[in-house]
Amino acid sequence: MLSLDPAAVPTLAPQYTAVALDDRSVIVQSEIRRVVLDGAGVVVLLGAIDGRCAVGELAHRLAPRLDFNDFRSLLDQLQQAGYLVDARRQAGDAPFWQLIGLPEAPRRLARGVYVVTAGGGMRHVMATLPNTPGRGDSVEIVPDSAALLRRALETAGVQLAQWHDGAALRVIVCDDLLHPDVERLCTDGRGPVLPVKLSGVMPTVGPLLGVTGGPCWHCLAHALRWNRPVQRFVEHQLGACATAPTLRSRAGQSAVAGIAALAIAQALAGSPRLREALLALDLATLQTQPHAVRRRPQCPHCGDADLLRRRAERPPVLASTDIAWRAEAGYRIREPRATLERYRRLLSPITGVVNYLHPMPGRHAGRRKVYVSGYQVCPQEFSGENPFDKVCAGKGQTDDQSMASALCEALERASSVWQGDEPALLATRADLVEAGHEVLDFGLLQGFSADQYARRDSINALTPDRRRQVPLPPDDRAPLAWTPAWTLDGRRRAQVPLAYCYAETPPGQGSAWGIYNPNGTAAGNCLEEAVFQGLLELIERDATAIWWYHRLHRPAVDLDALADPWIDEMRADYAAAGWTPRLIDLTHDLGIPVYAAVAHHAGFDRHAIGFGCHLGARLAARRAFTELNQLLDARPDAPHPWDQGLLPVADFLAPAGCCQLIERIDSGHDLRDDIRLIVDRLAGAGLTAWMVDKTRPDIELAVVQVIVPGLRHFWPRFGPGRLYDVPIALGWLQAPVTEAGLNPAPLFL
């Protein structure tokens, strides 16, 4: 401490200036910080310090005005705060490191960095220049990337090691972080490594690998490969190389080398910034941005490869969960902004699960809040369209609600893409039944009719869309991959086809007999939230299918009597654009409010539809309107929601009279109680709810697929059951309708 060394020469740290405001206050400021220090003693002490007077002499000089004990105490406090230093020891970049909070940097930079290249030589011919006056043909050589980085590190004061054994950190200079040489160097167990890519239009630095508790190279590689679906598809399906060419710029590499050297120096000095992040530099915009790279708990190399299987073996336990946020979007345990902040780290085009999140052009307008997000998928086959980029939309009454909805929708769908570590059992249905397993097979889940199977070839010839096609009929002796499902009380376990629960499952696991069906898949801040939302989605689509395929005339809600301020704002917004919205009551035998928001534009003779379901009728109505906002394409030439050639007249969209709004079905303030209420309603109709937990440990957002065999999707699935029985039981139809008499226009939203 300065006060303990009489020969020390206190001086104001070079990054600060001090100005007395009056006899009791002094302001100390730097480029990035300012603070007002109070007290007459502080003003006296800082006013006397000139960088030449030693502590002993300074104490003697100030004795008439400042008690010696107060002098020593103030001197130590100002030094500990970083405002005072010993003038005899100030040199080099120490003030800079102190200002950015890394005072140990000068000492730690001497520990040594070893720089190595990976993936071939780093000196390349950039261009052959044409003949120019006074010059012959010439070749411009791009400087060696590793040499550029070494010079930048030396300039930054970082000690370079001549051999990796004596270095505190190895830096790997490469053109591609997925190159086999990079993998070899990052996984050889020789201590911390930091990959650096100086080339390309978006060079990268980091992340720091090989640190206890941090990600390993395989965690990084998983994130990078997720966002390179075309490369993965070409390499795995076609056996060819699909690495994009890497461009080089002398100015870019030189600039990035300096930034990389500073980042490496900060890592050596103890900064955590690169421990779970990759720093990308966009040379087109001159912006830098960190991209999160976290350790994957299920990583087979640094985590527990058996984690997902063990989770699936455990029955679910629904906990008592207080509904902390009761608002327009439904019942949640935290507000949308908090959800956004929690999962925003998963948003990145380089290492993220989700690539982008922004307002949806053409639909986010006026009071309509609609956001769009996207993620990438490596398909099992090429369909002729772009199968790599998947688009999701989010809805809500506010920007935060819509953004959180779009982000979580993409995370939900990405969690449902097959990755190879899902719990799976390859067996025939017959073998499972013989072994005593309960089985929910494709025949039970999909609901196709015998006639649809009989007309399979002719139906499939009309479209390449697998959702619209009819798969092979169930075969008890066909080997399929199965995954565990549990009843919501955890008392019963069954096997369900893996291909029904996960998209892009490989051939041979059952996709010939059925496809991924996202119906009932939902995300939430907790398991209970996800299960609740999944149940509501299933009920909403069951009621929608019964209404749509029977073309039932259902009553409308009197929106004037509803007197909902937000819905009134939406009605005014639609009316200003020439649309007339209605709210049609689709609530059926389960007694849980389901509504269709139907908007019609008389000038274009076009419709738009959205659906909503909730225990509270007002919430169901608002959810129907937010989905209408999401699905409304207001362009005059936009495609219709259904094939008008198959359904030229849809007069059932006009309501038949008015209905009373169902008040909230009250079950308390606990999500578990709400779930039990719905499960009891389903049981009363002879239906059982199951769930498959699809939560990815590295994503952490709870994702489940709720499955209720017997409830219908609004996709065209015309087997016997509720689709035909419920309208008769409720008196909506006087006589049964045959399959041939159903609405010929399928509903796909």
Short mmCIF file of N, CA and C in Angstrom, two decimals, residues 3-58:
data_model
loop_
_atom_site.label_atom_id
_atom_site.label_comp_id
_atom_site.label_asym_id
_atom_site.label_seq_id
_atom_site.Cartn_x
_atom_site.Cartn_y
_atom_site.Cartn_z
N SER A 3 0.55 3.97 1.66
CA SER A 3 0.76 4.55 2.98
C SER A 3 1.85 3.85 3.77
N LEU A 4 2.22 2.62 3.36
CA LEU A 4 3.23 1.86 4.09
C LEU A 4 4.63 2.08 3.55
N ASP A 5 4.75 2.82 2.46
CA ASP A 5 6.07 3.06 1.85
C ASP A 5 6.32 4.56 1.79
N PRO A 6 7.10 5.09 2.72
CA PRO A 6 7.32 6.54 2.75
C PRO A 6 7.95 7.08 1.48
N ALA A 7 8.67 6.18 0.72
CA ALA A 7 9.34 6.64 -0.49
C ALA A 7 8.42 6.61 -1.71
N ALA A 8 7.26 5.99 -1.57
CA ALA A 8 6.33 5.93 -2.70
C ALA A 8 5.90 7.34 -3.10
N VAL A 9 5.65 7.49 -4.42
CA VAL A 9 5.27 8.80 -4.94
C VAL A 9 3.84 8.69 -5.48
N PRO A 10 2.84 9.06 -4.69
CA PRO A 10 1.46 8.95 -5.19
C PRO A 10 1.18 9.94 -6.30
N THR A 11 0.45 9.47 -7.28
CA THR A 11 0.02 10.33 -8.37
C THR A 11 -1.32 9.85 -8.88
N LEU A 12 -2.05 10.74 -9.49
CA LEU A 12 -3.34 10.36 -10.06
C LEU A 12 -3.09 9.38 -11.21
N ALA A 13 -3.85 8.27 -11.23
CA ALA A 13 -3.70 7.30 -12.31
C ALA A 13 -3.87 7.99 -13.65
N PRO A 14 -3.07 7.62 -14.67
CA PRO A 14 -3.06 8.35 -15.95
C PRO A 14 -4.41 8.40 -16.64
N GLN A 15 -5.30 7.46 -16.32
CA GLN A 15 -6.59 7.44 -17.00
C GLN A 15 -7.59 8.41 -16.39
N TYR A 16 -7.21 9.07 -15.31
CA TYR A 16 -8.14 9.95 -14.60
C TYR A 16 -7.67 11.40 -14.56
N THR A 17 -8.64 12.29 -14.49
CA THR A 17 -8.40 13.68 -14.11
C THR A 17 -9.28 13.98 -12.90
N ALA A 18 -8.84 14.97 -12.10
CA ALA A 18 -9.60 15.33 -10.90
C ALA A 18 -9.79 16.84 -10.86
N VAL A 19 -11.03 17.25 -10.60
CA VAL A 19 -11.34 18.68 -10.52
C VAL A 19 -12.18 18.91 -9.27
N ALA A 20 -11.72 19.87 -8.42
CA ALA A 20 -12.48 20.20 -7.22
C ALA A 20 -13.68 21.05 -7.61
N LEU A 21 -14.86 20.63 -7.16
CA LEU A 21 -16.08 21.38 -7.44
C LEU A 21 -16.32 22.46 -6.39
N ASP A 22 -15.97 22.15 -5.14
CA ASP A 22 -16.01 23.12 -4.05
C ASP A 22 -15.06 22.60 -2.99
N ASP A 23 -15.16 23.12 -1.78
CA ASP A 23 -14.22 22.71 -0.74
C ASP A 23 -14.55 21.37 -0.11
N ARG A 24 -15.62 20.71 -0.57
CA ARG A 24 -15.97 19.40 -0.03
C ARG A 24 -16.23 18.35 -1.11
N SER A 25 -16.09 18.69 -2.37
CA SER A 25 -16.40 17.74 -3.45
C SER A 25 -15.36 17.83 -4.56
N VAL A 26 -14.99 16.67 -5.09
CA VAL A 26 -14.08 16.62 -6.23
C VAL A 26 -14.60 15.56 -7.20
N ILE A 27 -14.60 15.87 -8.49
CA ILE A 27 -15.05 14.91 -9.50
C ILE A 27 -13.83 14.28 -10.16
N VAL A 28 -13.85 12.95 -10.21
CA VAL A 28 -12.78 12.17 -10.85
C VAL A 28 -13.40 11.50 -12.07
N GLN A 29 -12.79 11.66 -13.25
CA GLN A 29 -13.40 11.10 -14.45
C GLN A 29 -12.35 10.54 -15.40
N SER A 30 -12.79 9.55 -16.19
CA SER A 30 -11.98 8.95 -17.26
C SER A 30 -12.83 8.96 -18.53
N GLU A 31 -12.35 8.26 -19.56
CA GLU A 31 -13.12 8.17 -20.81
C GLU A 31 -14.48 7.52 -20.59
N ILE A 32 -14.54 6.57 -19.67
CA ILE A 32 -15.76 5.76 -19.55
C ILE A 32 -16.38 5.80 -18.17
N ARG A 33 -15.85 6.63 -17.27
CA ARG A 33 -16.37 6.62 -15.91
C ARG A 33 -16.21 7.99 -15.28
N ARG A 34 -17.14 8.35 -14.40
CA ARG A 34 -16.97 9.54 -13.58
C ARG A 34 -17.63 9.31 -12.24
N VAL A 35 -17.03 9.90 -11.19
CA VAL A 35 -17.55 9.73 -9.84
C VAL A 35 -17.26 11.00 -9.05
N VAL A 36 -18.19 11.37 -8.19
CA VAL A 36 -18.00 12.52 -7.31
C VAL A 36 -17.62 12.00 -5.93
N LEU A 37 -16.44 12.45 -5.43
CA LEU A 37 -15.95 12.05 -4.11
C LEU A 37 -16.23 13.19 -3.14
N ASP A 38 -16.79 12.83 -2.00
CA ASP A 38 -17.17 13.84 -1.01
C ASP A 38 -16.21 13.83 0.17
N GLY A 39 -16.03 15.00 0.73
CA GLY A 39 -15.22 15.13 1.94
C GLY A 39 -14.12 16.16 1.79
N ALA A 40 -13.95 16.97 2.79
CA ALA A 40 -12.90 17.99 2.74
C ALA A 40 -11.52 17.37 2.66
N GLY A 41 -11.33 16.23 3.35
CA GLY A 41 -10.03 15.58 3.34
C GLY A 41 -9.63 15.13 1.95
N VAL A 42 -10.59 14.60 1.18
CA VAL A 42 -10.30 14.16 -0.19
C VAL A 42 -9.86 15.34 -1.05
N VAL A 43 -10.57 16.47 -0.91
CA VAL A 43 -10.22 17.66 -1.69
C VAL A 43 -8.81 18.12 -1.35
N VAL A 44 -8.47 18.12 -0.06
CA VAL A 44 -7.13 18.55 0.37
C VAL A 44 -6.07 17.61 -0.18
N LEU A 45 -6.29 16.30 -0.03
CA LEU A 45 -5.28 15.32 -0.45
C LEU A 45 -5.05 15.36 -1.95
N LEU A 46 -6.11 15.29 -2.75
CA LEU A 46 -5.94 15.27 -4.20
C LEU A 46 -5.37 16.59 -4.71
N GLY A 47 -5.70 17.68 -4.03
CA GLY A 47 -5.14 18.96 -4.44
C GLY A 47 -3.66 19.07 -4.20
N ALA A 48 -3.13 18.29 -3.26
CA ALA A 48 -1.70 18.36 -2.92
C ALA A 48 -0.86 17.38 -3.71
N ILE A 49 -1.45 16.35 -4.26
CA ILE A 49 -0.69 15.33 -4.99
C ILE A 49 -0.28 15.87 -6.35
N ASP A 50 1.04 15.83 -6.64
CA ASP A 50 1.55 16.36 -7.90
C ASP A 50 2.41 15.37 -8.67
N GLY A 51 2.57 14.13 -8.14
CA GLY A 51 3.36 13.13 -8.84
C GLY A 51 4.85 13.26 -8.61
N ARG A 52 5.28 14.17 -7.73
CA ARG A 52 6.70 14.34 -7.44
C ARG A 52 7.01 14.18 -5.95
N CYS A 53 6.03 14.43 -5.13
CA CYS A 53 6.23 14.43 -3.68
C CYS A 53 5.98 13.04 -3.11
N ALA A 54 6.96 12.50 -2.34
CA ALA A 54 6.82 11.18 -1.74
C ALA A 54 5.83 11.22 -0.58
N VAL A 55 5.40 10.02 -0.14
CA VAL A 55 4.38 9.90 0.88
C VAL A 55 4.79 10.58 2.18
N GLY A 56 6.07 10.35 2.61
CA GLY A 56 6.53 10.93 3.87
C GLY A 56 6.49 12.44 3.85
N GLU A 57 7.01 13.02 2.77
CA GLU A 57 7.02 14.48 2.66
C GLU A 57 5.59 15.01 2.54
N LEU A 58 4.73 14.30 1.81
CA LEU A 58 3.35 14.75 1.61
C LEU A 58 2.59 14.76 2.94
#
